[in-house]
Amino acid sequence: MSDHSTSVFAQIARASEDPILGVTVAYNKDSDPSKLNLGVGAYRTEEGKPLVLNVVRQAEQKLVNDPARVKEYLPIVGLADFNKCSAKLIFGADSPAIQENRVATVQCLSGTGSLRVGGEFLAKHYYEKTVYIPSPTWGNHPKIFTLAGLSVKTYRYYDPATRGLDFQGLLEDLGNAPMGAIVLLHACAHNPTGVDPTLDQWDQIRKLMRSKGLLPFFDSAYQGFASGSLDADAQSVRMFVADGGECFAAQSYAKNMGLYAERVGALSIVCKTADVASRVESQLKLVIRPMYSNPPLHGASIVATILKDSNLYNEWTVELKAMADRIISMRKQLLEALQARGTPGDWTHIIKQIGMFTFTGLNAEQVAFMRREYHIYMTSDGRISMAGLSSKTVSHLADAMHAAVTGVA
Amino acid sequence: MAIRTAITRRITSSSSGSILFNSRSMSSWWGNVQPAPKDPILGVTEAFLADPSPDKVNVGVGAYRDDNGKPVVLDCVREAERRIAGNLNMEYLPMGGSNKMVEETLKLAYGENSDLIKDKRIAAIQALSGTGACRIFADFQKRFSPVSQIYIPVPTWSNHHNIWRDANVPQRTFHYYHPESKGLDFALLMDDVKNAPNGSFFLLHACAHNPTGVDPTVEQWKEISYQFKVKGHFAFFDMAYQGFASGDPERDAKSIRIFLEDGHLIGCSQSYAKNMGLYGQRVGCLSLVCEDEKQAVAVKSQLQQLARPMYSNPPVHGALIVSTILSDPDLKQLWLKEVKGMADRIIGMRTSLRENIEKLGSPLSWEHITNQIGMFCYSGMTPEQVDRLTKEFHIYMTRNGRISMAGVTSGNVEYLAKAIHEVTKAA
């Protein structure tokens, strides 16, 4: 008789904390009143509070007060209105790809879910199983693609010397990639560095990629959040669609609509023809069904309500710009504070980088020092979430950085 | 192969041309993608919606309908939503989801006063309804028991096969449904349990088996549990209908409680899609019973490692509804009443459908309609008979003859009975 009381999983070791989400766990355990969470990229107001957008509240009220609303399963591909509006948002309402019905769009669980579904589709249907991701990139990217069944390689991206783009390295590495390889591109506001190519550099990247048949897979997690303009932040993606070629785009509404926990996003695959797009959509369903059957209803309903109503949409663009502007202002304030302290080094990258994060250039020891001595929480790669800063807390951070830079190697 | 040739051609033509590559001359990367077959279950509703006939009846997908054939949002859910709206922020849940919701959910499956809960021996995460819970488990099984297979009953919910396939876990089947009696093939089921190698992984439906509605009796569950002990098998329960089967959640969890009493370290998938009507919210829970708290912590951390690269953290809205309802005694009472109401209506429809068919003088036995339990009735009709129902009578169901009793109403039960009699009377 077998001993049924021994677990089949007895040998399992405890997994280490997620490097990003683990920062918040540690922050929550800290009781020091001056503690500052610059870890996970979630927007905070000047008062350090999470923000639910007014348009979201209005949309929620509309939904809750509508007695005709039901909670039935969405189709596997998600809410149709949401999908249409999402495609228009990223590709532009007048995009020929949309008008020609060449875009297959499926609602997914925020950016993560969109990347995972796209990755699994590629692993099943694409002949090239390697995806090139920039170095560095969001910590979850390699795991997503690996579990999707792809193998992951990197291409040079960030230049620590300039704290900017290693453009030559990028071109070389993509130039050496095998024909047809998948290339992950951050549409704007690169995470974690905040370093984006210029439009001219994007065009060069595009030409190189098209000449080698490299497949673009855009991760768009910050549209509107980076510059404050939804259209400006989508330029890179639209450039690739305009040349008539194919591409993938993963969209997230976590940050730009503040819908983090509702897990709202979309995966769009721009195809050559409408017929191909229709077949692709049917195959996407086969990826989604065994993963979670169909996507969650609530967040997508909120987004669709806002995007379909021109008043709510306009209000949203105003709120979005305000968030982006506050972050840009924090960048300026942090730079000024460091300059005022005479902190050694060139810190102008703080205002050159864009989006929610600044790649400070601090090393792991300095980061640990700042956590210990100043109760400042960030990821060990030196990435800080500007959204977690306020005018009141900038000086605390500047003090900490100054101490770290002058005192810790 | 064809794709590589095409690419070579493209390379040649572009290298002889300018650097500015004209993508318009390329053909699609996805030209060879085949159109996927429609999902056998969800495709039924699509076809139903497209049908213009005023007589059409949808007894396909398992979503509850009231006696007017309308979807229902429970009162307890509406109230919970009113309380939630406008109050809370939308910050990311932890990877493992809402702790409060998970706690309440474990009580339902394991019992209010479960020692396993008190001793913190259960590793549990919020999951994307039942599908998501099964998928994370399948991925976990693949990662930590890489040589194991999964034994799946015949028949089962079709998506079970997709889930374990996409997790790359090899599948085997075990006997379950007995077509002749339209009941349980208990003898062959036990043979399969005994003949499987020691320590095999089995998928069991805790109650209201989908698609057959055929459940083991309490005595049979006890025998199955005993044999599982002898063989050291792992039991994974998919419980998608707790409360929905008999109307009493405690009673519907009996199979699980029997296994727990016998000391099995089970796994369990729970869904609130049907019993709280939260279908589109995708709320569920995956739990694994461990030897001790330390192991539970380790296992939970590993479950989170599988969730992170799939969706990072689960959606909050449905979880908030669940925890709001279950942690408020009045709302919980209301929920229990509403669940019983749904179960009772279905039980009533079973009786009505059977009586109506028998009244028409059918030569066949239809007692299985009332013997079976839960949302579905495995009618015993053939795919050809089902096709006739659809073509001639605009009645939509899956081709395995599964009728979703939730779609039956006092308004359509006679029509449905007549149609079923028509296509089966010559059988």
PDB file of C-alpha atoms in Angstrom, chain A residues 48-231:
ATOM      1  CA  GLY A  48       1.202  59.573  -3.305  1.00  0.00           C
ATOM      2  CA  LYS A  49      -2.175  57.947  -3.810  1.00  0.00           C
ATOM      3  CA  PRO A  50      -3.255  55.548  -6.526  1.00  0.00           C
ATOM      4  CA  LEU A  51      -5.531  57.192  -9.020  1.00  0.00           C
ATOM      5  CA  VAL A  52      -8.764  56.033 -10.546  1.00  0.00           C
ATOM      6  CA  LEU A  53      -9.502  58.269 -13.520  1.00  0.00           C
ATOM      7  CA  ASN A  54     -12.720  60.272 -13.510  1.00  0.00           C
ATOM      8  CA  VAL A  55     -13.728  58.815 -16.842  1.00  0.00           C
ATOM      9  CA  VAL A  56     -13.320  55.351 -15.395  1.00  0.00           C
ATOM     10  CA  ARG A  57     -15.557  56.190 -12.448  1.00  0.00           C
ATOM     11  CA  GLN A  58     -18.145  57.584 -14.833  1.00  0.00           C
ATOM     12  CA  ALA A  59     -17.987  54.514 -17.014  1.00  0.00           C
ATOM     13  CA  GLU A  60     -18.330  52.288 -13.946  1.00  0.00           C
ATOM     14  CA  GLN A  61     -21.435  54.127 -12.808  1.00  0.00           C
ATOM     15  CA  LYS A  62     -22.964  53.797 -16.250  1.00  0.00           C
ATOM     16  CA  LEU A  63     -22.330  50.079 -16.149  1.00  0.00           C
ATOM     17  CA  VAL A  64     -23.574  49.495 -12.622  1.00  0.00           C
ATOM     18  CA  ASN A  65     -26.746  51.468 -13.245  1.00  0.00           C
ATOM     19  CA  ASP A  66     -27.605  49.664 -16.445  1.00  0.00           C
ATOM     20  CA  PRO A  67     -30.137  46.987 -15.488  1.00  0.00           C
ATOM     21  CA  ALA A  68     -29.814  45.382 -18.901  1.00  0.00           C
ATOM     22  CA  ARG A  69     -26.188  44.467 -18.278  1.00  0.00           C
ATOM     23  CA  VAL A  70     -25.438  40.804 -17.851  1.00  0.00           C
ATOM     24  CA  LYS A  71     -22.356  38.846 -16.951  1.00  0.00           C
ATOM     25  CA  GLU A  72     -22.428  36.262 -19.684  1.00  0.00           C
ATOM     26  CA  TYR A  73     -19.303  34.793 -21.141  1.00  0.00           C
ATOM     27  CA  LEU A  74     -17.631  37.018 -23.664  1.00  0.00           C
ATOM     28  CA  PRO A  75     -16.723  35.340 -26.931  1.00  0.00           C
ATOM     29  CA  ILE A  76     -13.264  33.786 -26.869  1.00  0.00           C
ATOM     30  CA  VAL A  77     -11.896  36.807 -28.732  1.00  0.00           C
ATOM     31  CA  GLY A  78     -13.445  39.165 -26.195  1.00  0.00           C
ATOM     32  CA  LEU A  79     -15.694  42.203 -26.451  1.00  0.00           C
ATOM     33  CA  ALA A  80     -16.126  43.171 -30.103  1.00  0.00           C
ATOM     34  CA  ASP A  81     -16.455  46.913 -29.530  1.00  0.00           C
ATOM     35  CA  PHE A  82     -13.429  46.891 -27.300  1.00  0.00           C
ATOM     36  CA  ASN A  83     -11.387  45.104 -29.961  1.00  0.00           C
ATOM     37  CA  LYS A  84     -12.400  47.519 -32.703  1.00  0.00           C
ATOM     38  CA  CYS A  85     -11.695  50.577 -30.572  1.00  0.00           C
ATOM     39  CA  SER A  86      -8.372  49.207 -29.396  1.00  0.00           C
ATOM     40  CA  ALA A  87      -7.183  48.579 -32.936  1.00  0.00           C
ATOM     41  CA  LYS A  88      -8.168  52.123 -33.923  1.00  0.00           C
ATOM     42  CA  LEU A  89      -6.398  53.527 -30.905  1.00  0.00           C
ATOM     43  CA  ILE A  90      -3.044  51.996 -31.715  1.00  0.00           C
ATOM     44  CA  PHE A  91      -3.142  51.957 -35.521  1.00  0.00           C
ATOM     45  CA  GLY A  92      -5.134  55.149 -36.061  1.00  0.00           C
ATOM     46  CA  ALA A  93      -8.819  55.358 -36.984  1.00  0.00           C
ATOM     47  CA  ASP A  94      -7.950  55.868 -40.644  1.00  0.00           C
ATOM     48  CA  SER A  95      -5.442  53.049 -40.841  1.00  0.00           C
ATOM     49  CA  PRO A  96      -5.720  51.244 -44.165  1.00  0.00           C
ATOM     50  CA  ALA A  97      -4.973  47.966 -42.403  1.00  0.00           C
ATOM     51  CA  ILE A  98      -8.155  48.375 -40.360  1.00  0.00           C
ATOM     52  CA  GLN A  99     -10.242  49.571 -43.271  1.00  0.00           C
ATOM     53  CA  GLU A 100      -9.100  46.605 -45.321  1.00  0.00           C
ATOM     54  CA  ASN A 101     -10.051  44.213 -42.466  1.00  0.00           C
ATOM     55  CA  ARG A 102      -6.497  42.981 -42.295  1.00  0.00           C
ATOM     56  CA  VAL A 103      -6.200  43.207 -38.527  1.00  0.00           C
ATOM     57  CA  ALA A 104      -7.080  40.333 -36.206  1.00  0.00           C
ATOM     58  CA  THR A 105      -7.617  41.757 -32.716  1.00  0.00           C
ATOM     59  CA  VAL A 106      -8.315  39.719 -29.602  1.00  0.00           C
ATOM     60  CA  GLN A 107      -8.954  40.967 -26.077  1.00  0.00           C
ATOM     61  CA  CYS A 108      -6.346  39.605 -23.668  1.00  0.00           C
ATOM     62  CA  LEU A 109      -5.303  39.955 -20.045  1.00  0.00           C
ATOM     63  CA  SER A 110      -3.439  43.258 -20.227  1.00  0.00           C
ATOM     64  CA  GLY A 111       0.012  43.422 -21.755  1.00  0.00           C
ATOM     65  CA  THR A 112       1.225  40.175 -20.208  1.00  0.00           C
ATOM     66  CA  GLY A 113      -1.687  38.193 -21.568  1.00  0.00           C
ATOM     67  CA  SER A 114      -1.400  39.745 -25.033  1.00  0.00           C
ATOM     68  CA  LEU A 115       2.299  38.896 -25.223  1.00  0.00           C
ATOM     69  CA  ARG A 116       1.692  35.351 -24.013  1.00  0.00           C
ATOM     70  CA  VAL A 117      -1.127  34.642 -26.463  1.00  0.00           C
ATOM     71  CA  GLY A 118       0.910  36.137 -29.310  1.00  0.00           C
ATOM     72  CA  GLY A 119       3.942  34.109 -28.262  1.00  0.00           C
ATOM     73  CA  GLU A 120       2.000  30.847 -28.148  1.00  0.00           C
ATOM     74  CA  PHE A 121       0.465  31.568 -31.543  1.00  0.00           C
ATOM     75  CA  LEU A 122       3.945  32.111 -32.950  1.00  0.00           C
ATOM     76  CA  ALA A 123       5.281  28.941 -31.359  1.00  0.00           C
ATOM     77  CA  LYS A 124       2.470  27.002 -33.036  1.00  0.00           C
ATOM     78  CA  HIS A 125       2.280  28.674 -36.452  1.00  0.00           C
ATOM     79  CA  TYR A 126       5.500  30.469 -37.225  1.00  0.00           C
ATOM     80  CA  TYR A 127       8.550  28.726 -38.601  1.00  0.00           C
ATOM     81  CA  GLU A 128      11.074  30.847 -36.676  1.00  0.00           C
ATOM     82  CA  LYS A 129      10.995  30.092 -32.965  1.00  0.00           C
ATOM     83  CA  THR A 130      13.452  32.690 -31.756  1.00  0.00           C
ATOM     84  CA  VAL A 131      12.417  36.033 -30.337  1.00  0.00           C
ATOM     85  CA  TYR A 132      14.953  38.832 -29.898  1.00  0.00           C
ATOM     86  CA  ILE A 133      14.347  41.017 -26.888  1.00  0.00           C
ATOM     87  CA  PRO A 134      16.196  44.243 -26.068  1.00  0.00           C
ATOM     88  CA  SER A 135      18.836  44.300 -23.376  1.00  0.00           C
ATOM     89  CA  PRO A 136      17.607  45.245 -20.835  1.00  0.00           C
ATOM     90  CA  THR A 137      13.877  44.711 -20.926  1.00  0.00           C
ATOM     91  CA  TRP A 138      10.942  44.197 -18.566  1.00  0.00           C
ATOM     92  CA  GLY A 139      11.825  41.200 -16.379  1.00  0.00           C
ATOM     93  CA  ASN A 140       8.730  39.265 -17.313  1.00  0.00           C
ATOM     94  CA  HIS A 141       9.399  39.314 -21.086  1.00  0.00           C
ATOM     95  CA  PRO A 142      11.852  36.388 -21.242  1.00  0.00           C
ATOM     96  CA  LYS A 143       9.629  34.242 -19.007  1.00  0.00           C
ATOM     97  CA  ILE A 144       6.529  34.937 -21.056  1.00  0.00           C
ATOM     98  CA  PHE A 145       8.141  33.953 -24.336  1.00  0.00           C
ATOM     99  CA  THR A 146       9.937  30.951 -22.903  1.00  0.00           C
ATOM    100  CA  LEU A 147       6.753  29.529 -21.427  1.00  0.00           C
ATOM    101  CA  ALA A 148       5.018  30.272 -24.712  1.00  0.00           C
ATOM    102  CA  GLY A 149       7.443  27.858 -26.347  1.00  0.00           C
ATOM    103  CA  LEU A 150       9.887  30.247 -28.010  1.00  0.00           C
ATOM    104  CA  SER A 151      13.588  30.603 -27.431  1.00  0.00           C
ATOM    105  CA  VAL A 152      14.863  33.984 -26.361  1.00  0.00           C
ATOM    106  CA  LYS A 153      17.921  35.932 -27.511  1.00  0.00           C
ATOM    107  CA  THR A 154      18.836  39.530 -26.870  1.00  0.00           C
ATOM    108  CA  TYR A 155      19.860  42.502 -28.959  1.00  0.00           C
ATOM    109  CA  ARG A 156      21.868  45.441 -27.678  1.00  0.00           C
ATOM    110  CA  TYR A 157      19.730  48.376 -26.683  1.00  0.00           C
ATOM    111  CA  TYR A 158      20.906  50.410 -23.710  1.00  0.00           C
ATOM    112  CA  ASP A 159      24.312  52.053 -23.609  1.00  0.00           C
ATOM    113  CA  PRO A 160      25.367  52.540 -19.976  1.00  0.00           C
ATOM    114  CA  ALA A 161      28.082  54.978 -21.035  1.00  0.00           C
ATOM    115  CA  THR A 162      25.650  57.451 -22.562  1.00  0.00           C
ATOM    116  CA  ARG A 163      22.603  56.207 -20.670  1.00  0.00           C
ATOM    117  CA  GLY A 164      20.978  56.327 -24.080  1.00  0.00           C
ATOM    118  CA  LEU A 165      20.408  54.084 -27.071  1.00  0.00           C
ATOM    119  CA  ASP A 166      23.179  51.840 -28.382  1.00  0.00           C
ATOM    120  CA  PHE A 167      21.923  52.343 -31.909  1.00  0.00           C
ATOM    121  CA  GLN A 168      24.892  50.826 -33.721  1.00  0.00           C
ATOM    122  CA  GLY A 169      24.786  47.788 -31.477  1.00  0.00           C
ATOM    123  CA  LEU A 170      21.071  47.419 -32.094  1.00  0.00           C
ATOM    124  CA  LEU A 171      21.474  47.561 -35.867  1.00  0.00           C
ATOM    125  CA  GLU A 172      24.353  45.105 -35.784  1.00  0.00           C
ATOM    126  CA  ASP A 173      22.530  42.587 -33.655  1.00  0.00           C
ATOM    127  CA  LEU A 174      19.324  42.744 -35.643  1.00  0.00           C
ATOM    128  CA  GLY A 175      21.391  42.599 -38.806  1.00  0.00           C
ATOM    129  CA  ASN A 176      22.889  39.328 -37.578  1.00  0.00           C
ATOM    130  CA  ALA A 177      19.566  37.792 -36.606  1.00  0.00           C
ATOM    131  CA  PRO A 178      18.364  34.910 -38.772  1.00  0.00           C
ATOM    132  CA  MET A 179      15.840  35.707 -41.482  1.00  0.00           C
ATOM    133  CA  GLY A 180      12.323  35.870 -40.135  1.00  0.00           C
ATOM    134  CA  ALA A 181      13.270  36.049 -36.473  1.00  0.00           C
ATOM    135  CA  ILE A 182      10.754  37.688 -34.165  1.00  0.00           C
ATOM    136  CA  VAL A 183      11.834  41.009 -32.681  1.00  0.00           C
ATOM    137  CA  LEU A 184      10.236  42.489 -29.588  1.00  0.00           C
ATOM    138  CA  LEU A 185      10.037  46.275 -29.780  1.00  0.00           C
ATOM    139  CA  HIS A 186       8.840  48.633 -27.054  1.00  0.00           C
ATOM    140  CA  ALA A 187       6.496  50.985 -28.905  1.00  0.00           C
ATOM    141  CA  CYS A 188       7.385  53.903 -26.626  1.00  0.00           C
ATOM    142  CA  ALA A 189       8.688  54.595 -23.125  1.00  0.00           C
ATOM    143  CA  HIS A 190      11.033  51.622 -23.030  1.00  0.00           C
ATOM    144  CA  ASN A 191      10.814  49.712 -19.790  1.00  0.00           C
ATOM    145  CA  PRO A 192      13.099  49.880 -17.764  1.00  0.00           C
ATOM    146  CA  THR A 193      15.345  52.455 -19.415  1.00  0.00           C
ATOM    147  CA  GLY A 194      12.965  55.134 -20.707  1.00  0.00           C
ATOM    148  CA  VAL A 195      15.231  55.350 -23.749  1.00  0.00           C
ATOM    149  CA  ASP A 196      13.390  55.445 -27.083  1.00  0.00           C
ATOM    150  CA  PRO A 197      14.716  55.607 -30.654  1.00  0.00           C
ATOM    151  CA  THR A 198      14.050  58.850 -32.529  1.00  0.00           C
ATOM    152  CA  LEU A 199      11.598  58.692 -35.417  1.00  0.00           C
ATOM    153  CA  ASP A 200      14.506  58.661 -37.815  1.00  0.00           C
ATOM    154  CA  GLN A 201      16.107  55.777 -35.969  1.00  0.00           C
ATOM    155  CA  TRP A 202      12.786  53.939 -35.981  1.00  0.00           C
ATOM    156  CA  ASP A 203      12.677  54.294 -39.739  1.00  0.00           C
ATOM    157  CA  GLN A 204      16.127  52.797 -40.063  1.00  0.00           C
ATOM    158  CA  ILE A 205      15.146  49.952 -37.781  1.00  0.00           C
ATOM    159  CA  ARG A 206      12.075  49.371 -39.892  1.00  0.00           C
ATOM    160  CA  LYS A 207      14.007  49.232 -43.140  1.00  0.00           C
ATOM    161  CA  LEU A 208      16.547  46.836 -41.707  1.00  0.00           C
ATOM    162  CA  MET A 209      13.868  44.587 -40.311  1.00  0.00           C
ATOM    163  CA  ARG A 210      11.878  44.489 -43.518  1.00  0.00           C
ATOM    164  CA  SER A 211      14.977  43.689 -45.535  1.00  0.00           C
ATOM    165  CA  LYS A 212      15.541  40.624 -43.387  1.00  0.00           C
ATOM    166  CA  GLY A 213      11.913  39.685 -43.000  1.00  0.00           C
ATOM    167  CA  LEU A 214      12.195  40.098 -39.229  1.00  0.00           C
ATOM    168  CA  LEU A 215       8.783  39.993 -37.589  1.00  0.00           C
ATOM    169  CA  PRO A 216       8.005  43.037 -35.409  1.00  0.00           C
ATOM    170  CA  PHE A 217       6.207  42.339 -32.129  1.00  0.00           C
ATOM    171  CA  PHE A 218       5.370  45.640 -30.446  1.00  0.00           C
ATOM    172  CA  ASP A 219       4.724  45.885 -26.734  1.00  0.00           C
ATOM    173  CA  SER A 220       2.667  49.056 -26.248  1.00  0.00           C
ATOM    174  CA  ALA A 221       2.104  49.505 -22.529  1.00  0.00           C
ATOM    175  CA  TYR A 222       2.336  53.295 -22.315  1.00  0.00           C
ATOM    176  CA  GLN A 223       0.463  54.806 -25.242  1.00  0.00           C
ATOM    177  CA  GLY A 224      -0.430  58.367 -24.266  1.00  0.00           C
ATOM    178  CA  PHE A 225       1.473  58.031 -21.039  1.00  0.00           C
ATOM    179  CA  ALA A 226       4.873  58.772 -22.493  1.00  0.00           C
ATOM    180  CA  SER A 227       4.518  62.083 -24.299  1.00  0.00           C
ATOM    181  CA  GLY A 228       0.946  62.862 -23.286  1.00  0.00           C
ATOM    182  CA  SER A 229      -0.216  62.314 -26.869  1.00  0.00           C
ATOM    183  CA  LEU A 230      -1.828  59.058 -27.924  1.00  0.00           C
ATOM    184  CA  ASP A 231      -0.921  59.597 -31.577  1.00  0.00           C
TER     185      ASP A 231
END
